[in-house]
Amino acid sequence: MGATLTIKGNLAQRLETLAKTTHTPKSSLATQALEEFLTVQEWHIQAIKEGISA
Protein backbone atom coordinates (compact mmCIF):
# COMPACT_ATOMS: atom_id res chain seq x y z
CA MET A 1 0.00 0.00 0.00
CA GLY A 2 1.32 3.44 -0.85
CA ALA A 3 0.45 6.78 0.64
CA THR A 4 1.29 10.40 -0.03
CA LEU A 5 2.28 12.59 2.87
CA THR A 6 2.80 16.34 3.03
CA ILE A 7 5.53 17.29 5.48
CA LYS A 8 5.82 21.00 6.05
CA GLY A 9 8.30 23.52 7.32
CA ASN A 10 10.89 22.66 9.90
CA LEU A 11 9.86 19.01 10.02
CA ALA A 12 10.54 18.63 6.30
CA GLN A 13 13.95 20.26 6.69
CA ARG A 14 14.83 18.01 9.63
CA LEU A 15 13.85 14.93 7.62
CA GLU A 16 15.92 16.12 4.65
CA THR A 17 18.95 16.75 6.86
CA LEU A 18 18.68 13.36 8.54
CA ALA A 19 18.27 11.59 5.20
CA LYS A 20 21.39 13.25 3.81
CA THR A 21 23.41 12.65 6.96
CA THR A 22 22.50 8.97 7.24
CA HIS A 23 22.32 8.27 3.48
CA THR A 24 18.85 6.86 4.09
CA PRO A 25 15.83 7.55 1.88
CA LYS A 26 13.35 9.99 3.38
CA SER A 27 10.58 7.45 2.81
CA SER A 28 12.42 4.87 4.92
CA LEU A 29 12.94 7.34 7.75
CA ALA A 30 9.30 8.43 7.61
CA THR A 31 8.12 4.81 7.63
CA GLN A 32 10.30 4.02 10.64
CA ALA A 33 9.02 7.09 12.50
CA LEU A 34 5.41 6.22 11.72
CA GLU A 35 5.89 2.62 12.85
CA GLU A 36 7.37 3.78 16.16
CA PHE A 37 4.59 6.36 16.67
CA LEU A 38 1.84 3.85 15.94
CA THR A 39 3.38 1.25 18.26
CA VAL A 40 3.41 3.73 21.15
CA GLN A 41 -0.12 4.94 20.44
CA GLU A 42 -1.47 1.38 20.17
CA TRP A 43 0.22 0.47 23.46
CA HIS A 44 -1.24 3.57 25.10
CA ILE A 45 -4.77 2.82 23.88
CA GLN A 46 -4.49 -0.79 25.04
CA ALA A 47 -3.30 0.34 28.49
CA ILE A 48 -6.28 2.69 28.77
CA LYS A 49 -8.71 -0.07 27.74
CA GLU A 50 -7.19 -2.44 30.30
CA GLY A 51 -7.42 0.25 32.98
CA ILE A 52 -11.08 0.86 32.19
CA SER A 53 -11.80 -2.89 32.31
CA ALA A 54 -10.11 -3.35 35.69
C-alpha atoms as an extended CHARMM CRD file, in Angstrom:
* protein
*
        54  EXT
         1         1  MET       CA              0.0000000000        0.0000000000        0.0000000000  PROA      1               0.0000000000
         2         2  GLY       CA              1.3170000000        3.4380000000       -0.8530000000  PROA      2               0.0000000000
         3         3  ALA       CA              0.4530000000        6.7840000000        0.6380000000  PROA      3               0.0000000000
         4         4  THR       CA              1.2850000000       10.3990000000       -0.0290000000  PROA      4               0.0000000000
         5         5  LEU       CA              2.2850000000       12.5920000000        2.8700000000  PROA      5               0.0000000000
         6         6  THR       CA              2.8000000000       16.3440000000        3.0350000000  PROA      6               0.0000000000
         7         7  ILE       CA              5.5340000000       17.2880000000        5.4820000000  PROA      7               0.0000000000
         8         8  LYS       CA              5.8200000000       21.0030000000        6.0460000000  PROA      8               0.0000000000
         9         9  GLY       CA              8.2990000000       23.5180000000        7.3210000000  PROA      9               0.0000000000
        10        10  ASN       CA             10.8900000000       22.6570000000        9.9020000000  PROA      10              0.0000000000
        11        11  LEU       CA              9.8600000000       19.0060000000       10.0230000000  PROA      11              0.0000000000
        12        12  ALA       CA             10.5410000000       18.6290000000        6.3000000000  PROA      12              0.0000000000
        13        13  GLN       CA             13.9520000000       20.2560000000        6.6860000000  PROA      13              0.0000000000
        14        14  ARG       CA             14.8300000000       18.0140000000        9.6260000000  PROA      14              0.0000000000
        15        15  LEU       CA             13.8530000000       14.9340000000        7.6210000000  PROA      15              0.0000000000
        16        16  GLU       CA             15.9210000000       16.1220000000        4.6490000000  PROA      16              0.0000000000
        17        17  THR       CA             18.9540000000       16.7470000000        6.8600000000  PROA      17              0.0000000000
        18        18  LEU       CA             18.6810000000       13.3560000000        8.5430000000  PROA      18              0.0000000000
        19        19  ALA       CA             18.2700000000       11.5900000000        5.2040000000  PROA      19              0.0000000000
        20        20  LYS       CA             21.3910000000       13.2540000000        3.8100000000  PROA      20              0.0000000000
        21        21  THR       CA             23.4140000000       12.6520000000        6.9610000000  PROA      21              0.0000000000
        22        22  THR       CA             22.5000000000        8.9740000000        7.2440000000  PROA      22              0.0000000000
        23        23  HSD       CA             22.3190000000        8.2710000000        3.4830000000  PROA      23              0.0000000000
        24        24  THR       CA             18.8450000000        6.8580000000        4.0900000000  PROA      24              0.0000000000
        25        25  PRO       CA             15.8320000000        7.5530000000        1.8810000000  PROA      25              0.0000000000
        26        26  LYS       CA             13.3450000000        9.9930000000        3.3780000000  PROA      26              0.0000000000
        27        27  SER       CA             10.5840000000        7.4510000000        2.8060000000  PROA      27              0.0000000000
        28        28  SER       CA             12.4250000000        4.8710000000        4.9200000000  PROA      28              0.0000000000
        29        29  LEU       CA             12.9410000000        7.3370000000        7.7460000000  PROA      29              0.0000000000
        30        30  ALA       CA              9.2970000000        8.4310000000        7.6080000000  PROA      30              0.0000000000
        31        31  THR       CA              8.1180000000        4.8100000000        7.6270000000  PROA      31              0.0000000000
        32        32  GLN       CA             10.2970000000        4.0180000000       10.6400000000  PROA      32              0.0000000000
        33        33  ALA       CA              9.0240000000        7.0920000000       12.5020000000  PROA      33              0.0000000000
        34        34  LEU       CA              5.4130000000        6.2240000000       11.7150000000  PROA      34              0.0000000000
        35        35  GLU       CA              5.8880000000        2.6150000000       12.8470000000  PROA      35              0.0000000000
        36        36  GLU       CA              7.3660000000        3.7780000000       16.1630000000  PROA      36              0.0000000000
        37        37  PHE       CA              4.5940000000        6.3620000000       16.6680000000  PROA      37              0.0000000000
        38        38  LEU       CA              1.8360000000        3.8450000000       15.9420000000  PROA      38              0.0000000000
        39        39  THR       CA              3.3840000000        1.2510000000       18.2590000000  PROA      39              0.0000000000
        40        40  VAL       CA              3.4140000000        3.7310000000       21.1500000000  PROA      40              0.0000000000
        41        41  GLN       CA             -0.1210000000        4.9420000000       20.4390000000  PROA      41              0.0000000000
        42        42  GLU       CA             -1.4750000000        1.3830000000       20.1700000000  PROA      42              0.0000000000
        43        43  TRP       CA              0.2180000000        0.4700000000       23.4590000000  PROA      43              0.0000000000
        44        44  HSD       CA             -1.2410000000        3.5730000000       25.0990000000  PROA      44              0.0000000000
        45        45  ILE       CA             -4.7720000000        2.8200000000       23.8830000000  PROA      45              0.0000000000
        46        46  GLN       CA             -4.4850000000       -0.7930000000       25.0450000000  PROA      46              0.0000000000
        47        47  ALA       CA             -3.3010000000        0.3390000000       28.4920000000  PROA      47              0.0000000000
        48        48  ILE       CA             -6.2840000000        2.6860000000       28.7700000000  PROA      48              0.0000000000
        49        49  LYS       CA             -8.7110000000       -0.0680000000       27.7410000000  PROA      49              0.0000000000
        50        50  GLU       CA             -7.1890000000       -2.4430000000       30.2980000000  PROA      50              0.0000000000
        51        51  GLY       CA             -7.4220000000        0.2510000000       32.9760000000  PROA      51              0.0000000000
        52        52  ILE       CA            -11.0830000000        0.8570000000       32.1920000000  PROA      52              0.0000000000
        53        53  SER       CA            -11.8000000000       -2.8920000000       32.3100000000  PROA      53              0.0000000000
        54        54  ALA       CA            -10.1060000000       -3.3520000000       35.6940000000  PROA      54              0.0000000000
